[in-house]
CSV table of C-alpha atoms and ligand atoms in Angstrom, one decimal:
chain,number,residue,atom,x,y,z
A,1,MET,CA,-22.6,-15.8,-8.2
A,2,THR,CA,-25.1,-13.6,-9.9
A,3,GLU,CA,-23.4,-10.3,-9.4
A,4,ARG,CA,-21.0,-9.1,-12.0
A,5,THR,CA,-17.8,-7.9,-10.4
A,6,SER,CA,-15.2,-6.1,-12.3
A,7,VAL,CA,-11.8,-6.0,-10.8
A,8,ASP,CA,-9.9,-4.3,-13.7
A,9,ILE,CA,-11.9,-1.2,-14.7
A,10,GLY,CA,-9.4,1.1,-12.8
A,11,TRP,CA,-6.3,-0.5,-14.1
A,12,GLN,CA,-7.6,-0.3,-17.7
A,13,LYS,CA,-8.3,3.3,-17.3
A,14,LEU,CA,-4.6,4.1,-15.9
A,15,GLY,CA,-3.1,3.1,-19.1
A,16,THR,CA,-2.5,6.5,-20.8
A,17,ALA,CA,-1.3,8.3,-17.5
A,18,LEU,CA,1.1,5.5,-17.0
A,19,THR,CA,2.4,5.9,-20.4
A,20,HIS,CA,2.7,9.7,-20.7
A,21,THR,CA,3.1,11.2,-17.2
A,22,GLY,CA,6.6,11.7,-15.7
A,23,ARG,CA,8.3,11.9,-19.0
A,24,SER,CA,9.3,15.8,-18.9
A,25,GLY,CA,11.3,17.0,-22.0
A,26,VAL,CA,9.8,14.0,-24.0
A,27,PRO,CA,9.4,14.3,-26.9
A,28,ALA,CA,12.0,16.7,-27.6
A,29,GLU,CA,13.8,16.5,-30.9
A,30,GLY,CA,16.2,13.7,-30.8
A,31,SER,CA,15.4,12.6,-27.0
A,32,TYR,CA,15.0,9.2,-25.8
A,33,VAL,CA,11.5,7.8,-24.9
A,34,ASN,CA,12.5,7.5,-21.2
A,35,PRO,CA,13.8,10.3,-19.0
A,36,PRO,CA,17.5,9.6,-18.1
A,37,LEU,CA,18.8,8.1,-15.1
A,38,GLU,CA,20.8,10.6,-13.3
A,39,ARG,CA,23.1,9.6,-10.6
A,40,GLY,CA,24.8,12.3,-8.5
A,41,SER,CA,25.6,14.0,-5.2
A,42,THR,CA,27.0,17.5,-6.1
A,43,VAL,CA,25.2,19.8,-8.2
A,44,LEU,CA,27.0,22.6,-9.9
A,45,PHE,CA,25.9,26.1,-10.4
A,46,PRO,CA,27.5,28.9,-12.5
A,47,SER,CA,27.3,31.4,-9.4
A,48,LEU,CA,26.4,31.5,-5.8
A,49,GLU,CA,23.2,33.6,-6.7
A,50,SER,CA,22.0,30.9,-9.0
A,51,MET,CA,22.7,28.3,-6.4
A,52,ALA,CA,20.7,30.3,-3.8
A,53,ARG,CA,18.1,30.9,-6.1
A,54,LYS,CA,17.5,27.2,-6.9
A,55,GLY,CA,17.7,26.5,-3.0
A,56,GLN,CA,14.4,28.6,-2.7
A,57,GLU,CA,12.5,26.4,-4.9
A,58,ARG,CA,12.8,23.1,-2.8
A,59,TYR,CA,8.9,22.9,-2.6
A,60,ASN,CA,8.9,22.8,-6.4
A,61,HIS,CA,11.2,19.7,-6.5
A,62,ALA,CA,14.2,21.6,-7.1
A,63,SER,CA,17.6,20.2,-5.6
A,64,ILE,CA,20.9,21.9,-5.0
A,65,TYR,CA,22.1,18.7,-3.5
A,66,GLY,CA,21.7,14.8,-4.3
A,67,ALA,CA,20.1,14.2,-0.9
A,68,MET,CA,17.1,16.6,-1.9
A,69,GLY,CA,16.2,14.1,-4.8
A,70,SER,CA,17.6,13.4,-8.3
A,71,PRO,CA,15.8,14.4,-11.4
A,72,THR,CA,14.8,10.9,-12.0
A,73,GLN,CA,13.2,11.0,-8.6
A,74,HIS,CA,11.3,14.2,-9.6
A,75,GLU,CA,9.6,12.6,-12.6
A,76,LEU,CA,8.6,9.7,-10.5
A,77,GLU,CA,7.1,12.3,-7.9
A,78,LYS,CA,4.9,13.8,-11.0
A,79,LEU,CA,3.5,10.4,-11.9
A,80,ILE,CA,2.8,9.2,-8.5
A,81,ALA,CA,1.0,12.5,-7.5
A,82,HIS,CA,-0.8,12.2,-10.8
A,83,ILE,CA,-2.1,8.7,-10.2
A,84,GLU,CA,-3.0,9.4,-6.5
A,85,GLY,CA,-4.9,12.6,-7.5
A,86,GLY,CA,-2.8,14.6,-5.1
A,87,LYS,CA,-1.0,17.9,-5.2
A,88,ASP,CA,2.6,16.8,-4.6
A,89,CYS,CA,4.4,13.8,-3.6
A,90,GLN,CA,7.7,13.0,-1.9
A,91,ILE,CA,9.5,9.7,-2.8
A,92,VAL,CA,11.4,8.2,0.3
A,93,SER,CA,13.6,5.3,0.8
A,94,SER,CA,10.9,2.6,1.5
A,95,GLY,CA,7.2,1.9,1.9
A,96,LEU,CA,8.0,1.9,5.8
A,97,ALA,CA,9.7,5.3,5.6
A,98,ALA,CA,6.5,6.3,3.8
A,99,CYS,CA,4.6,5.6,6.8
A,100,THR,CA,7.3,7.0,9.4
A,101,THR,CA,8.3,10.2,7.6
A,102,PRO,CA,4.8,12.0,7.6
A,103,LEU,CA,4.1,10.7,11.2
A,104,LEU,CA,7.5,12.3,12.2
A,105,ALA,CA,6.4,15.5,10.1
A,106,PHE,CA,3.1,16.1,11.7
A,107,LEU,CA,3.1,14.8,15.4
A,108,LYS,CA,4.7,16.6,18.4
A,109,ALA,CA,5.2,15.5,22.0
A,110,GLY,CA,1.7,15.3,23.8
A,111,ASP,CA,-0.2,14.5,20.6
A,112,HIS,CA,-2.2,11.2,20.2
A,113,CYS,CA,-2.0,9.1,17.3
A,114,LEU,CA,-5.0,6.6,16.7
A,115,LEU,CA,-4.3,3.7,14.2
A,116,THR,CA,-6.4,0.9,13.0
A,117,ASP,CA,-5.8,-2.2,14.7
A,118,SER,CA,-5.1,-3.7,11.2
A,119,VAL,CA,-2.2,-1.5,10.2
A,120,TYR,CA,0.8,-2.7,8.8
A,121,GLY,CA,3.0,-4.6,11.6
A,122,PRO,CA,6.1,-2.4,11.1
A,123,THR,CA,4.1,0.6,11.3
A,124,ARG,CA,2.7,-0.6,14.7
A,125,ARG,CA,6.2,-1.3,15.9
A,126,PHE,CA,7.3,2.2,14.9
A,127,ALA,CA,4.4,3.9,16.5
A,128,GLU,CA,4.9,1.9,19.8
A,129,ASN,CA,8.5,2.4,20.1
A,130,MET,CA,9.7,5.5,18.6
A,131,LEU,CA,6.8,7.7,18.6
A,132,GLN,CA,5.9,6.6,22.3
A,133,ARG,CA,9.6,7.3,23.2
A,134,PHE,CA,9.2,10.9,21.8
A,135,GLY,CA,6.1,11.4,23.8
A,136,VAL,CA,3.3,10.5,21.5
A,137,GLU,CA,0.3,8.9,22.7
A,138,ILE,CA,-0.7,5.7,20.7
A,139,SER,CA,-4.0,3.7,20.7
A,140,TYR,CA,-5.9,1.7,18.2
A,141,PHE,CA,-9.4,1.3,17.0
A,142,PRO,CA,-11.1,-1.8,15.6
A,143,PRO,CA,-10.9,-1.8,11.8
A,144,CYS,CA,-14.6,-2.3,11.3
A,145,ALA,CA,-15.7,0.2,14.0
A,146,SER,CA,-18.8,2.4,13.2
A,147,MET,CA,-18.7,6.1,13.2
A,148,ALA,CA,-20.0,6.3,16.8
A,149,GLU,CA,-17.3,3.7,18.0
A,150,VAL,CA,-14.5,5.4,16.3
A,151,GLU,CA,-15.5,8.6,17.9
A,152,GLU,CA,-15.0,7.0,21.4
A,153,TYR,CA,-11.4,6.4,20.5
A,154,VAL,CA,-10.7,9.9,19.6
A,155,ARG,CA,-9.1,12.1,22.3
A,156,PRO,CA,-8.9,15.9,22.6
A,157,ASN,CA,-5.2,15.7,21.4
A,158,THR,CA,-5.9,13.4,18.5
A,159,ARG,CA,-3.8,14.8,15.8
A,160,ILE,CA,-3.7,12.1,13.3
A,161,ILE,CA,-5.9,9.0,12.4
A,162,PHE,CA,-3.9,6.5,10.6
A,163,THR,CA,-5.6,3.7,8.5
A,164,GLU,CA,-5.0,1.2,5.9
A,165,SER,CA,-7.7,-0.1,3.6
A,166,PRO,CA,-8.0,-3.0,3.3
A,167,GLY,CA,-5.6,-4.2,6.0
A,168,SER,CA,-2.7,-6.1,4.0
A,169,HIS,CA,-3.3,-9.4,6.4
A,170,THR,CA,-6.7,-9.4,7.3
A,171,PHE,CA,-8.4,-7.3,4.4
A,172,GLU,CA,-10.9,-5.1,6.3
A,173,VAL,CA,-12.2,-2.5,4.1
A,174,GLN,CA,-12.4,0.9,5.8
A,175,ASP,CA,-15.1,3.6,5.4
A,176,ILE,CA,-12.6,6.4,4.6
A,177,PRO,CA,-15.2,9.2,4.1
A,178,MET,CA,-16.4,8.3,7.4
A,179,LEU,CA,-12.9,8.3,9.1
A,180,ALA,CA,-12.1,11.6,7.3
A,181,ASP,CA,-15.2,13.1,8.7
A,182,VAL,CA,-14.5,12.0,12.1
A,183,ALA,CA,-10.9,13.2,11.9
A,184,HIS,CA,-11.6,16.5,10.4
A,185,ARG,CA,-14.5,17.3,13.2
A,186,HIS,CA,-11.7,16.8,15.8
A,187,GLY,CA,-9.0,18.9,14.0
A,188,ALA,CA,-7.1,15.6,13.1
A,189,LEU,CA,-5.8,14.7,9.6
A,190,LEU,CA,-6.4,11.3,8.0
A,191,PHE,CA,-3.4,9.3,6.8
A,192,LEU,CA,-4.0,6.4,4.5
A,193,ASP,CA,-1.7,3.6,3.7
A,194,ASN,CA,-3.1,3.2,0.2
A,195,THR,CA,-0.8,0.5,-1.0
A,196,TRP,CA,-3.5,-2.0,-1.9
A,197,GLY,CA,-5.5,0.6,-3.5
A,198,PHE,CA,-2.9,2.5,-5.6
A,199,GLY,CA,-4.5,3.5,-8.9
A,200,ILE,CA,-7.8,2.1,-7.9
A,201,PHE,CA,-8.8,4.2,-4.8
A,202,ALA,CA,-8.7,7.9,-5.1
A,203,PRO,CA,-7.7,8.8,-1.6
A,204,PHE,CA,-8.2,12.7,-1.9
A,205,GLU,CA,-11.7,12.3,-3.4
A,206,HIS,CA,-12.6,10.5,-0.2
A,207,GLY,CA,-11.2,13.2,2.2
A,208,VAL,CA,-7.7,11.7,2.9
A,209,ASP,CA,-5.1,14.2,3.8
A,210,VAL,CA,-1.8,12.1,3.5
A,211,SER,CA,-1.5,9.1,1.2
A,212,ILE,CA,1.1,6.6,1.6
A,213,GLN,CA,2.5,4.1,-0.9
A,214,ALA,CA,5.0,1.2,-0.7
A,215,LEU,CA,6.4,1.5,-4.3
A,216,THR,CA,8.1,-1.7,-3.6
A,217,LYS,CA,4.8,-3.4,-4.3
A,218,TYR,CA,2.7,-2.9,-7.5
A,219,PRO,CA,4.4,0.5,-9.0
A,220,SER,CA,7.8,-1.2,-9.1
A,221,GLY,CA,6.3,-4.6,-9.7
A,222,HIS,CA,9.3,-6.8,-10.1
A,223,SER,CA,10.4,-7.4,-6.7
A,224,ASP,CA,13.6,-5.7,-7.2
A,225,VAL,CA,13.0,-2.2,-5.6
A,226,ILE,CA,12.5,-0.7,-2.0
A,227,ALA,CA,11.0,2.6,-2.2
A,228,GLY,CA,7.9,4.6,-0.9
A,229,ALA,CA,5.9,7.6,-1.6
A,230,VAL,CA,3.9,10.0,0.4
A,231,THR,CA,1.4,12.4,-1.4
A,232,VAL,CA,-0.6,15.2,-0.1
A,233,ALA,CA,-3.3,17.4,-1.5
A,234,ASP,CA,-2.7,20.8,0.3
A,235,GLN,CA,0.0,23.2,-0.3
A,236,ALA,CA,0.6,23.7,3.6
A,237,ASN,CA,0.9,20.0,4.2
A,238,TRP,CA,3.3,19.6,1.4
A,239,ARG,CA,5.5,22.3,2.8
A,240,ILE,CA,5.6,20.3,6.2
A,241,LEU,CA,6.1,17.2,4.6
A,242,ARG,CA,8.9,18.3,2.3
A,243,ASP,CA,10.7,20.1,5.1
A,244,ALA,CA,10.5,16.9,7.3
A,245,SER,CA,11.9,14.8,4.2
A,246,ILE,CA,14.9,16.9,3.7
A,247,GLN,CA,15.4,17.3,7.6
A,248,LEU,CA,15.6,13.6,7.8
A,249,GLY,CA,17.4,12.9,4.6
A,250,GLN,CA,14.8,11.1,3.1
A,251,VAL,CA,15.3,10.2,-0.7
A,252,ALA,CA,15.3,7.3,-2.8
A,253,GLY,CA,18.3,6.3,-5.0
A,254,PRO,CA,18.1,7.3,-8.6
A,255,ASP,CA,18.2,3.7,-9.7
A,256,GLU,CA,15.4,2.8,-7.5
A,257,CYS,CA,13.2,5.6,-9.1
A,258,TRP,CA,14.2,4.7,-12.6
A,259,LEU,CA,13.3,1.1,-12.1
A,260,THR,CA,9.9,2.2,-10.4
A,261,LEU,CA,9.2,4.5,-13.3
A,262,ARG,CA,10.0,1.5,-15.6
A,263,GLY,CA,7.5,-0.8,-13.6
A,264,LEU,CA,4.8,1.9,-13.7
A,265,ARG,CA,4.7,1.9,-17.4
A,266,THR,CA,3.2,-1.7,-17.3
A,267,MET,CA,1.4,-1.6,-14.2
A,268,GLY,CA,-1.9,-1.3,-15.8
A,269,VAL,CA,-1.7,-4.3,-17.9
A,270,ARG,CA,0.1,-6.4,-15.2
A,271,LEU,CA,-2.5,-5.4,-12.5
A,272,ALA,CA,-5.5,-6.0,-14.9
A,273,HIS,CA,-4.3,-9.5,-15.5
A,274,GLN,CA,-3.3,-10.2,-11.8
A,275,ALA,CA,-6.7,-8.9,-10.4
A,276,ARG,CA,-8.6,-11.2,-12.9
A,277,SER,CA,-6.4,-14.3,-11.8
A,278,ALA,CA,-6.8,-13.4,-8.1
A,279,LEU,CA,-10.7,-13.2,-8.4
A,280,GLN,CA,-10.6,-16.4,-10.3
A,281,ILE,CA,-8.7,-18.2,-7.7
A,282,ALA,CA,-10.5,-16.7,-4.8
A,283,ASN,CA,-13.8,-18.0,-6.5
A,284,TRP,CA,-12.1,-21.3,-6.8
A,285,LEU,CA,-11.0,-21.4,-3.2
A,286,GLN,CA,-14.3,-20.4,-2.0
A,287,ASP,CA,-15.8,-23.8,-3.3
A,288,ARG,CA,-13.3,-25.8,-1.6
A,289,PRO,CA,-14.5,-27.9,1.3
A,290,GLU,CA,-11.2,-27.1,3.1
A,291,VAL,CA,-11.9,-23.5,3.1
A,292,ALA,CA,-14.0,-21.4,5.5
A,293,ARG,CA,-13.7,-17.9,4.2
A,294,VAL,CA,-11.8,-16.1,1.5
A,295,LEU,CA,-11.0,-12.6,2.5
A,296,HIS,CA,-11.3,-10.8,-0.9
A,297,PRO,CA,-13.3,-7.7,-0.9
A,298,ALA,CA,-14.4,-8.1,-4.6
A,299,LEU,CA,-16.4,-11.4,-3.4
A,300,PRO,CA,-19.8,-10.4,-2.2
A,301,ASP,CA,-19.6,-12.6,0.9
A,302,CYS,CA,-16.7,-10.5,2.2
A,303,PRO,CA,-17.6,-8.2,4.9
A,304,GLY,CA,-16.0,-5.3,3.1
A,305,HIS,CA,-17.6,-5.8,-0.4
A,306,THR,CA,-20.3,-2.9,-0.2
A,307,LEU,CA,-17.6,-0.5,0.8
A,308,TRP,CA,-15.1,-1.8,-1.7
A,309,LYS,CA,-17.8,-1.4,-4.5
A,310,ARG,CA,-18.6,2.1,-3.5
A,311,ASP,CA,-15.4,3.4,-3.4
A,312,PHE,CA,-12.8,1.2,-5.4
A,313,THR,CA,-12.7,1.1,-9.3
A,314,GLY,CA,-10.7,-2.3,-9.2
A,315,ALA,CA,-9.1,-4.9,-6.9
A,316,GLY,CA,-5.5,-6.0,-6.2
A,317,SER,CA,-4.0,-9.3,-6.3
A,318,LEU,CA,-3.5,-9.9,-2.6
A,319,PHE,CA,-6.1,-11.7,-0.5
A,320,GLY,CA,-6.6,-14.0,2.5
A,321,VAL,CA,-7.8,-17.5,3.0
A,322,VAL,CA,-9.2,-18.9,6.4
A,323,LEU,CA,-9.2,-22.7,6.6
A,324,ASN,CA,-11.9,-24.8,8.3
A,325,THR,CA,-11.5,-25.3,12.0
A,326,THR,CA,-10.8,-29.0,11.2
A,327,TYR,CA,-7.2,-27.9,10.4
A,328,THR,CA,-4.4,-27.0,12.6
A,329,GLN,CA,-1.6,-24.2,12.2
A,330,GLN,CA,0.6,-27.4,11.5
A,331,ASN,CA,-1.5,-28.7,8.7
A,332,MET,CA,-1.5,-25.4,7.0
A,333,GLU,CA,2.1,-24.8,7.3
A,334,ARG,CA,2.6,-28.4,5.7
A,335,MET,CA,0.4,-27.4,2.9
A,336,ILE,CA,2.3,-24.0,2.3
A,337,ASN,CA,5.6,-25.9,2.3
A,338,ALA,CA,4.2,-28.2,-0.4
A,339,MET,CA,3.3,-25.3,-2.6
A,340,ARG,CA,5.7,-25.2,-5.8
A,341,LEU,CA,4.8,-22.1,-7.8
A,342,PHE,CA,4.1,-19.9,-4.8
A,343,GLY,CA,7.3,-18.5,-3.2
A,344,ILE,CA,7.5,-18.4,0.6
A,345,GLY,CA,8.6,-14.7,1.4
A,346,ALA,CA,7.7,-11.3,2.6
A,347,SER,CA,6.2,-8.6,0.4
A,348,TRP,CA,3.8,-8.8,-2.6
A,349,GLY,CA,2.9,-6.8,-5.7
A,350,GLY,CA,5.7,-8.2,-8.2
A,351,TYR,CA,5.0,-10.4,-11.0
A,352,GLU,CA,5.4,-13.8,-9.1
A,353,SER,CA,2.9,-15.5,-6.9
A,354,LEU,CA,3.6,-15.6,-3.0
A,355,VAL,CA,2.1,-17.2,0.0
A,356,LEU,CA,2.6,-16.4,3.9
A,357,PRO,CA,0.8,-17.7,6.8
A,358,THR,CA,-1.4,-14.9,8.7
A,359,THR,CA,-2.1,-16.8,11.9
A,360,GLY,CA,0.9,-16.6,14.1
A,361,GLY,CA,2.5,-13.6,12.4
A,362,ILE,CA,0.3,-10.8,13.3
A,363,THR,CA,-0.4,-8.6,16.5
A,364,ARG,CA,-4.0,-7.3,17.3
A,365,ASP,CA,-5.4,-5.3,20.1
A,366,PHE,CA,-9.0,-6.6,19.4
A,367,GLY,CA,-8.6,-10.3,19.3
A,368,GLU,CA,-12.1,-10.9,18.0
A,369,GLU,CA,-11.1,-9.2,14.7
A,370,GLN,CA,-8.7,-11.5,13.5
A,371,PRO,CA,-9.0,-15.4,12.2
A,372,ASN,CA,-8.6,-18.0,15.0
A,373,ASP,CA,-8.5,-20.6,12.4
A,374,PRO,CA,-5.3,-21.2,10.3
A,375,ALA,CA,-5.1,-18.5,7.6
A,376,PHE,CA,-2.7,-17.5,5.0
A,377,ARG,CA,-2.3,-14.8,2.4
A,378,LEU,CA,-2.0,-15.2,-1.4
A,379,GLN,CA,-0.3,-12.8,-3.8
A,380,ILE,CA,-1.3,-13.6,-7.3
A,381,GLY,CA,1.4,-13.0,-9.9
A,382,LEU,CA,1.4,-13.4,-13.8
A,383,GLU,CA,1.8,-17.3,-14.2
A,384,ASN,CA,-0.8,-19.2,-16.0
A,385,VAL,CA,-3.8,-19.1,-13.7
A,386,GLN,CA,-4.6,-23.1,-14.3
A,387,ASP,CA,-1.2,-23.8,-13.3
A,388,LEU,CA,-1.7,-21.8,-10.2
A,389,ILE,CA,-4.9,-23.7,-9.3
A,390,ALA,CA,-3.3,-26.9,-10.1
A,391,ASP,CA,-0.5,-26.1,-7.5
A,392,LEU,CA,-3.1,-25.1,-4.8
A,393,GLU,CA,-4.9,-28.5,-5.6
A,394,GLN,CA,-2.0,-30.5,-4.8
A,395,ALA,CA,-1.1,-28.3,-2.0
A,396,PHE,CA,-4.4,-29.1,-0.4
A,397,ASN,CA,-3.8,-32.9,-0.8
A,398,ALA,CA,-0.8,-32.2,1.7
A,399,LEU,CA,-3.4,-30.8,4.0
A,400,HIS,CA,-5.3,-33.9,4.2
A,401,HIS,CA,-2.5,-36.3,5.0
A,402,ALA,CA,-1.5,-36.4,8.8
A,403,PRO,CA,2.1,-35.7,9.6
B,501,PLP,C1,5.2,-3.6,2.3
B,501,PLP,C2,4.2,-2.7,2.9
B,501,PLP,C3,4.8,-1.4,3.4
B,501,PLP,C4,6.3,-1.2,3.6
B,501,PLP,O1,6.9,-1.2,2.3
B,501,PLP,P1,8.6,-1.4,2.2
B,501,PLP,O2,8.9,-0.8,0.9
B,501,PLP,O3,8.7,-2.9,2.4
B,501,PLP,O4,9.2,-0.9,3.4
B,501,PLP,C5,4.0,-0.6,3.9
B,501,PLP,N1,2.6,-0.8,4.0
B,501,PLP,C6,2.0,-1.7,3.3
B,501,PLP,C7,0.5,-2.0,3.4
B,501,PLP,C8,2.7,-2.7,2.8
B,501,PLP,O5,2.2,-4.0,2.3
């Protein structure tokens, strides 16, 4: 490989913001380093007038009741908005709620929502069940479509283009400025599930209107939190989002917010390390005879590499591996079962390595876009990289042995 690929520039740059943002009141004399964890439902006021005044400030992260968000949540909202480069952020109960809440906020019966075919599975399920039931039209576009092709999928009533880059199973990198251009020319909004790109893809500099994060992944980082974030760049959109979140009762518990703030303080160094390990393992896998393709955008052979280089300042620790046609799905499943350091389980972005099959578990409208040969997804954690490679090597041996 002659091309020098840096996967950790963005992560290195984040350190100062991650250390100092979201710590209001610090340093005040005699205060702790971290904002306090404040649990509560009732908020007390000295008078009815002061309660009414506070209620007017709901767009300014003020709460007159715990369901509007705790002070701990509001600190987290400041930090996420800052990293995403947006105006304001609403924390919600899960990454999936971060997908569904803005869809409910911005769509109405009769609208059309155009989604990438590579969208996160549960978002697809929500669109096809709830949104359709409420009279919203749903359709998909192929994740690698050109501008002219995407235009063909837009309808007069398209209100939202919903995308995810790269797709969290098949890793197609999207041309976000192009999609923003198409959306805005048709009077639609561009939603991006930016979970893979948190901190290394600046959504609002690329024309995104609503950016979505599963805080469950990199930000909390320790596989002990479920939470999500929705960030917008525009005051009118912020009011719509904030109103909908309050109407839906969308918040995250203060403990989840506090743990996420704590996780974020070390996210830069965690991810710099994990991204480097992931690239090293991806390179190692690429040279294995059992492997047909490695779906990692930082690899020059990966179809999304050019867009990734243009738009991202780093890479994540999650990527895909497609095996050679010689192997069956059962071969691969035996290989996965033989892995010792890679846990078998949903999610990613924690400190530990994980594996999941890709084939057999995802739905696509455009069949030719997904791998037909057995494929799996790796999340690379903080283990010693040589130990992880040794584990993969012994698992490849299981692939060779017939059942
Ligand atoms: C995990 C994930 C979500 C959902 O997050 P949860 O907190 O698990 O609900 C949404 N989008 C992407 C891309 C994810 O990987």
